[in-house]
XYZ file of C-alpha atoms in Angstrom:
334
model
C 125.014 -91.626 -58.326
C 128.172 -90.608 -59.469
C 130.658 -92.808 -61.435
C 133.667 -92.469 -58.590
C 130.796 -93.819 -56.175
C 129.761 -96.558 -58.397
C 133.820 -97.578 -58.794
C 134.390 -97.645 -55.331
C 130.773 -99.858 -54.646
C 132.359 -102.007 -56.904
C 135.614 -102.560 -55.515
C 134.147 -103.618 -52.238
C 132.239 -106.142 -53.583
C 134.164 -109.616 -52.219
C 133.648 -113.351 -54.178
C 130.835 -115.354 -52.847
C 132.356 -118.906 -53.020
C 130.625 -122.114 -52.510
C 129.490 -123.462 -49.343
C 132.275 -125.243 -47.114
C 130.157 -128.490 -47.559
C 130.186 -127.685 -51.588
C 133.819 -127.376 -51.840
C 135.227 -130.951 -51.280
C 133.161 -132.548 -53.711
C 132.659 -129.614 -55.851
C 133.382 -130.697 -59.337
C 130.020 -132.464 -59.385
C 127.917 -129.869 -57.544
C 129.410 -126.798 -60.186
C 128.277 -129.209 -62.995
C 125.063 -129.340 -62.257
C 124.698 -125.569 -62.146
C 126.023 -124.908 -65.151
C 124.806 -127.216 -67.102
C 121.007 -126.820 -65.879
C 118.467 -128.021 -67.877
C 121.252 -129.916 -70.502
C 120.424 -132.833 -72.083
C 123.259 -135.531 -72.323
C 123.331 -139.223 -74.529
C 125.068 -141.960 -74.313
C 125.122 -145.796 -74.438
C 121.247 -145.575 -75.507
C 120.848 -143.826 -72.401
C 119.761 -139.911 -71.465
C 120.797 -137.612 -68.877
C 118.530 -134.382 -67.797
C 119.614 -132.254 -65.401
C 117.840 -129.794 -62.792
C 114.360 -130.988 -63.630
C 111.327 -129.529 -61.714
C 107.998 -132.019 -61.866
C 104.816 -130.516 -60.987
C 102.524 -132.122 -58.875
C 99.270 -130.995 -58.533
C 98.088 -134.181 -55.592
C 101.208 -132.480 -53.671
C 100.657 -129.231 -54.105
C 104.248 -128.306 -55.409
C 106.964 -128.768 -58.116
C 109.793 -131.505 -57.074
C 113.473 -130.798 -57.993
C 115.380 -133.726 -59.081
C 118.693 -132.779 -60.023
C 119.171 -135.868 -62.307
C 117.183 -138.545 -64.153
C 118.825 -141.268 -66.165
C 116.836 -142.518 -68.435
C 117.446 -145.908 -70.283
C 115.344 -148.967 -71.447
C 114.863 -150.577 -68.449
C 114.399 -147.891 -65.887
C 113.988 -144.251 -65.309
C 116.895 -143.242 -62.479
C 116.299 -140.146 -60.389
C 119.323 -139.068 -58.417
C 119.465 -136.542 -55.880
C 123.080 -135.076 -55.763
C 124.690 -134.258 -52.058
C 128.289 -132.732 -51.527
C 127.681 -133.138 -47.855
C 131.322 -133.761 -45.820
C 132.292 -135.580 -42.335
C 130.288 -138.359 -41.398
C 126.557 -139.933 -42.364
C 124.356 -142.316 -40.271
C 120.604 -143.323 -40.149
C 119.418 -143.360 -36.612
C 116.097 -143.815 -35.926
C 115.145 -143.319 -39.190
C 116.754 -140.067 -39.889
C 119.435 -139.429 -41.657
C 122.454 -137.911 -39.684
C 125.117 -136.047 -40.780
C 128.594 -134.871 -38.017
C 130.216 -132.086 -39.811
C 134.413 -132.147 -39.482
C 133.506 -129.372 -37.118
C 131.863 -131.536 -34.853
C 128.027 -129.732 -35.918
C 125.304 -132.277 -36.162
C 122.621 -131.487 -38.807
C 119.804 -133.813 -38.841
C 118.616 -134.198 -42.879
C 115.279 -136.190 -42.032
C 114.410 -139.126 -43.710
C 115.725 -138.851 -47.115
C 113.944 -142.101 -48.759
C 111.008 -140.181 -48.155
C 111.729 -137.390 -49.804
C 112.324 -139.369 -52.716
C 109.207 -141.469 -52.778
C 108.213 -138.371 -53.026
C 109.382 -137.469 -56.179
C 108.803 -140.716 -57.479
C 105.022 -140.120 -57.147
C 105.022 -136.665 -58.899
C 107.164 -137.949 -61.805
C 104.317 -141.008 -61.386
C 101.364 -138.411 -61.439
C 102.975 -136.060 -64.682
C 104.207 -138.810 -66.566
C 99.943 -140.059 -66.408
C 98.552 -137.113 -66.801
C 101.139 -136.230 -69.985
C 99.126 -139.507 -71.424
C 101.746 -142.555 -70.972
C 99.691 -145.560 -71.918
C 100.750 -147.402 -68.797
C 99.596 -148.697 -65.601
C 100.735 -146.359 -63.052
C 102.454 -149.585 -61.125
C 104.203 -150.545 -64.200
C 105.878 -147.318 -64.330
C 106.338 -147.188 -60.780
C 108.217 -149.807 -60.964
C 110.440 -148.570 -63.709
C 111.437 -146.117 -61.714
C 114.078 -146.391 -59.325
C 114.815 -142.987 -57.041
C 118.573 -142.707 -55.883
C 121.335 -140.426 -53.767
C 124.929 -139.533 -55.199
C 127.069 -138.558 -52.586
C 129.801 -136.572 -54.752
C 132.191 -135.687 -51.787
C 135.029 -137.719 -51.234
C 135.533 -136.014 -47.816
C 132.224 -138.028 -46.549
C 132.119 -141.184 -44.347
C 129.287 -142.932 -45.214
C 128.024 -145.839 -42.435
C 128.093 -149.356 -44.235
C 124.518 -149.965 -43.501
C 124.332 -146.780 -45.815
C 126.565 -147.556 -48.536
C 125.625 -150.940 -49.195
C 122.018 -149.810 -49.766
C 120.807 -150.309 -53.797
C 119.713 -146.764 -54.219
C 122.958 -144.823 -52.576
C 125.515 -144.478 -54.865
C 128.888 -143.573 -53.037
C 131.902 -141.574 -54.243
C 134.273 -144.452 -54.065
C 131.983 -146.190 -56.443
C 131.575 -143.252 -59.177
C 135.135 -143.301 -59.018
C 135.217 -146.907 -60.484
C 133.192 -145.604 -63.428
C 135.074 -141.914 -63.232
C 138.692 -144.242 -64.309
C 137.447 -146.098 -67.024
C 136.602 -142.854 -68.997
C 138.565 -141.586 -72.058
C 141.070 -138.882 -71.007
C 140.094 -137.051 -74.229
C 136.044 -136.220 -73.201
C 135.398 -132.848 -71.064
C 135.038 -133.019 -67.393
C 130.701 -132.847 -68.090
C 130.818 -135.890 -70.543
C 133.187 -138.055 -68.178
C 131.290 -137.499 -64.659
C 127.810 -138.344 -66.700
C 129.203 -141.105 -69.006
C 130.216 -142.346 -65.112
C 126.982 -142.196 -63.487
C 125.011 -143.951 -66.714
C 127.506 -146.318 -66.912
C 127.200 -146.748 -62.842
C 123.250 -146.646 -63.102
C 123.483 -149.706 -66.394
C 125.459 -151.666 -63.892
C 122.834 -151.557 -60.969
C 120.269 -152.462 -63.559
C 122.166 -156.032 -63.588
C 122.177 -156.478 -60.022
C 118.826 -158.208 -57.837
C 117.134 -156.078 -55.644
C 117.543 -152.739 -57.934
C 113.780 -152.735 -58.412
C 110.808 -155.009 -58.142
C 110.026 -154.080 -61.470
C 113.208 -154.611 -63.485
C 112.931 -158.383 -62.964
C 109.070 -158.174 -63.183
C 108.280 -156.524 -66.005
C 111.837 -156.594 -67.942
C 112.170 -153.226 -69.902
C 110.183 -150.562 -70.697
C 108.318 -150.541 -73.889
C 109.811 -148.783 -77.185
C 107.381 -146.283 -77.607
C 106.181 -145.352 -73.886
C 109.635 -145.254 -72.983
C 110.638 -143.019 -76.043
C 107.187 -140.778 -74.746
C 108.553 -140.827 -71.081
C 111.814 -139.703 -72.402
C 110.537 -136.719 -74.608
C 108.008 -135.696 -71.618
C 111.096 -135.722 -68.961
C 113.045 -133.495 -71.452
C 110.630 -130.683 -71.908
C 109.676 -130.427 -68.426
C 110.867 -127.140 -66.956
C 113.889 -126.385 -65.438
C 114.618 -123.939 -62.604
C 116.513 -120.329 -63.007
C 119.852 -119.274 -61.287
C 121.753 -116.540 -59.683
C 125.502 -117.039 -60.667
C 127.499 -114.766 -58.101
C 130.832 -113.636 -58.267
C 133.032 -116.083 -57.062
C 130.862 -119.256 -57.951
C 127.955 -119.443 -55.779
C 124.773 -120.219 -57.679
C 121.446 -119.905 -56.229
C 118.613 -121.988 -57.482
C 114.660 -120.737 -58.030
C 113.198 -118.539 -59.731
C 113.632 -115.161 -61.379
C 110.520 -112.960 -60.314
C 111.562 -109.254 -61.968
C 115.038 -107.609 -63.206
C 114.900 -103.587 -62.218
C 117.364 -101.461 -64.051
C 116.991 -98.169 -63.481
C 113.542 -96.902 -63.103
C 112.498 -99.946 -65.149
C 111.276 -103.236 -64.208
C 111.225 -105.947 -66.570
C 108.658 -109.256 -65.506
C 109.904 -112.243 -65.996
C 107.968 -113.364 -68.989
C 109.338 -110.410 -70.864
C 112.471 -111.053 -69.612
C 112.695 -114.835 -71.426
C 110.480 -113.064 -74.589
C 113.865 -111.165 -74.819
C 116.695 -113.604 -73.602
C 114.891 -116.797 -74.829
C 116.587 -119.463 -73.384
C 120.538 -118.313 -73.786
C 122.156 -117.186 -70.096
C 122.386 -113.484 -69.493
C 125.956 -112.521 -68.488
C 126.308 -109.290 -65.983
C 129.451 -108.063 -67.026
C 131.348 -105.715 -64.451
C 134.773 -103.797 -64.736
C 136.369 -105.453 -61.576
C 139.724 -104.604 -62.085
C 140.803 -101.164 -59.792
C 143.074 -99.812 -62.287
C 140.183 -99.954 -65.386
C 137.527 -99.258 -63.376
C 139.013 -95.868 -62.232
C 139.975 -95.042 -65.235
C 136.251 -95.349 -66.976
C 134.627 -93.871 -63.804
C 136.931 -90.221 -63.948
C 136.680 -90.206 -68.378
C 133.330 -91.117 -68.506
C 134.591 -93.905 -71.156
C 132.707 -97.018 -71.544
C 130.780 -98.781 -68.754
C 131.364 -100.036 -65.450
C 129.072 -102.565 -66.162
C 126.367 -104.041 -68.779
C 123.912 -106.201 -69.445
C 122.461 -107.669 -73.072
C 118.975 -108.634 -73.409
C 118.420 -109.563 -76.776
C 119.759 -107.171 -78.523
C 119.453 -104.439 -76.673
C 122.280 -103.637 -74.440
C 121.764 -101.974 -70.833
C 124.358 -100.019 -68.503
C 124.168 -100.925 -65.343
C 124.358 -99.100 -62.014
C 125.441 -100.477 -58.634
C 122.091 -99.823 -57.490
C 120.056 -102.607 -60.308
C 118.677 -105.666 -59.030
C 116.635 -108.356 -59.611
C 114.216 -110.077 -57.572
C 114.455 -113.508 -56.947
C 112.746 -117.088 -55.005
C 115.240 -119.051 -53.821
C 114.311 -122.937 -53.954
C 112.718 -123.829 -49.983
C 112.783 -119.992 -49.036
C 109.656 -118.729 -47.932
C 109.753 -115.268 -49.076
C 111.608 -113.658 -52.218
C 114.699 -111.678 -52.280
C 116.528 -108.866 -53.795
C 120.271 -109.298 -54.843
C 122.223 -106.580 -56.176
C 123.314 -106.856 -59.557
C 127.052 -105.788 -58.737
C 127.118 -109.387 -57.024
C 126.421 -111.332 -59.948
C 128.089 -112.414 -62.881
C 125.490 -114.533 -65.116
C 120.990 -114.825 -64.552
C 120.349 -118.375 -66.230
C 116.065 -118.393 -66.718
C 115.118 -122.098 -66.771
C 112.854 -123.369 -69.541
């Protein structure tokens, strides 16, 4: 292919932003993606984020996109940037779009009684000496609704494991102006999840069996933070895509995933493009430099507009292949 060919590939390549749901609430939502798989103290507490539990009785893995761990219970929060207006009717959870759209979500509680039994079932089988019901009952499954653009129904916001914008926010004030925006929102949420701990009817077990252990709970903590973590497409333009990384082909080359993380380890592997018209013409008619590059290790690649890498998107059924020229970072999970 030649260079002009490549250049003009690459100028019609548009910015894939975030979904319109993302964008209200997006602080929270880009957060996460970035910082997948980070570990975060504070107040004798720990934040992990985008953990994956494996469950064999289920058959699956189980992404929670935050636990909070702290002495008395083990928090995990699903995160939701969802806009308009949310209801439970018969059970299900119901979301109107500002569009009007109605999108039925199912019964989320569910879902996360789900998760509480594979974090159950991993944290046993990784040898925590405790009853399974004691540390069932440490563990208290939540939703963060991040979007300030959502109406939640009272019936829904006064429930003990929702936690609402409008009460982040509470937490989100009292923060030093001098942290970043990452150590604010999640010195917010521990300090919002320390607060429920105080309250009746946060868990059965916090007033039955007061807090956890020292050393189980220091075991439950180091067996959260080395559980794996998923991978992610970063486009151009912010959209990430969560899953997993199956093969990168450059060239005539494909590269497996395990050799892929044998060379990257665990450090994020920017895709770096020449965007810009005026520089990108000029390397594609000299010949000088690259119109785009990619470092594994230490060895550095050139790109073409053709290089791809395959990929399993989180609830797709079948893998995909994105174009390299789309993306700007691959982050492999651990």
């Amino acid at each position: 292919m030649s260079r002009l060919k490549e250049w003009s590939d690459l100028q019609q390549v548009r910015p894939i932003e975030e979904l319109p749901d993302v964008t209200g609430g997006r602080e929270g939502e880009l957060l996460l993606k970035q910082l997948v798989g980070s570990c975060f103290q504070f107040k004798d507490a720990h934040l992990l984020t985008g953990r994956r539990i494996p469950s064999k009785g289920q058959g699956r893995r189980r992404e929670i996109d935050l636990i909070v761990c702290t002495p008395k219970m083990i928090h995990l929060i699903e995160v939701k940037n969802w806009s308009g207006r949310l209801e439970v009717r018969q059970g299900a959870w119901r979301q109107t779009r500002r569009g009007g759209d109605v999108v039925d979500h199912g019964n989320l509680l569910e879902t996360n009684r789900l998760k509480q039994d594979a974090v159950v079932e991993y944290l046993r089988e990784r040898g925590i000496d405790l009853d399974d019901q004691i540390i069932r009952s440490h563990i208290a499954p939540k939703i963060i609704f991040t979007n300030p653009n959502l109406q939640l129904e009272d019936a829904i916001e006064a429930r003990p494991d929702v936690i609402s914008r409008r009460e982040l926010d509470d937490y989100l004030g009292k923060q030093p102006s001098k942290k970043g925006r990452a150590e604010t929102m999640f010195s917010s949420l521990i300090d919002c999840c320390l607060a429920r701990e105080s309250k009746p009817g946060e868990s059965l077990g916090s007033s039955t069996f007061g807090r956890i252990p020292a050393v189980p709970y220091k075991q439950i903590v180091a067996r959260l933070t080395e559980v794996g973590t998923w991978d992610q497409l970063q486009h151009y333009g912010g959209r990430a895509v969560t899953g997993d990384v199956v093969s990168l082909r450059l060239g005539g080359t494909i590269y497996r995933v395990g050799e892929l993380r044998e060379k990257a380890g665990l450090r994020p592997i920017p895709v770096r493009w020449t965007r810009g018209r005026s520089l990108g013409l000029f390397k594609a008619i000299t010949g000088l430099g690259s119109l785009g590059s990619l470092k594994l290790g230490k060895t550095r690649f050139r790109l073409s507009t053709t290089d791809t890498v395959m990929f399993h998107a989180v609830g797709e059924q079948e893998t995909t292949v994105h174009k390299l020229i789309d993306l700007q970072q691959i982050v492999l999970g651990s």
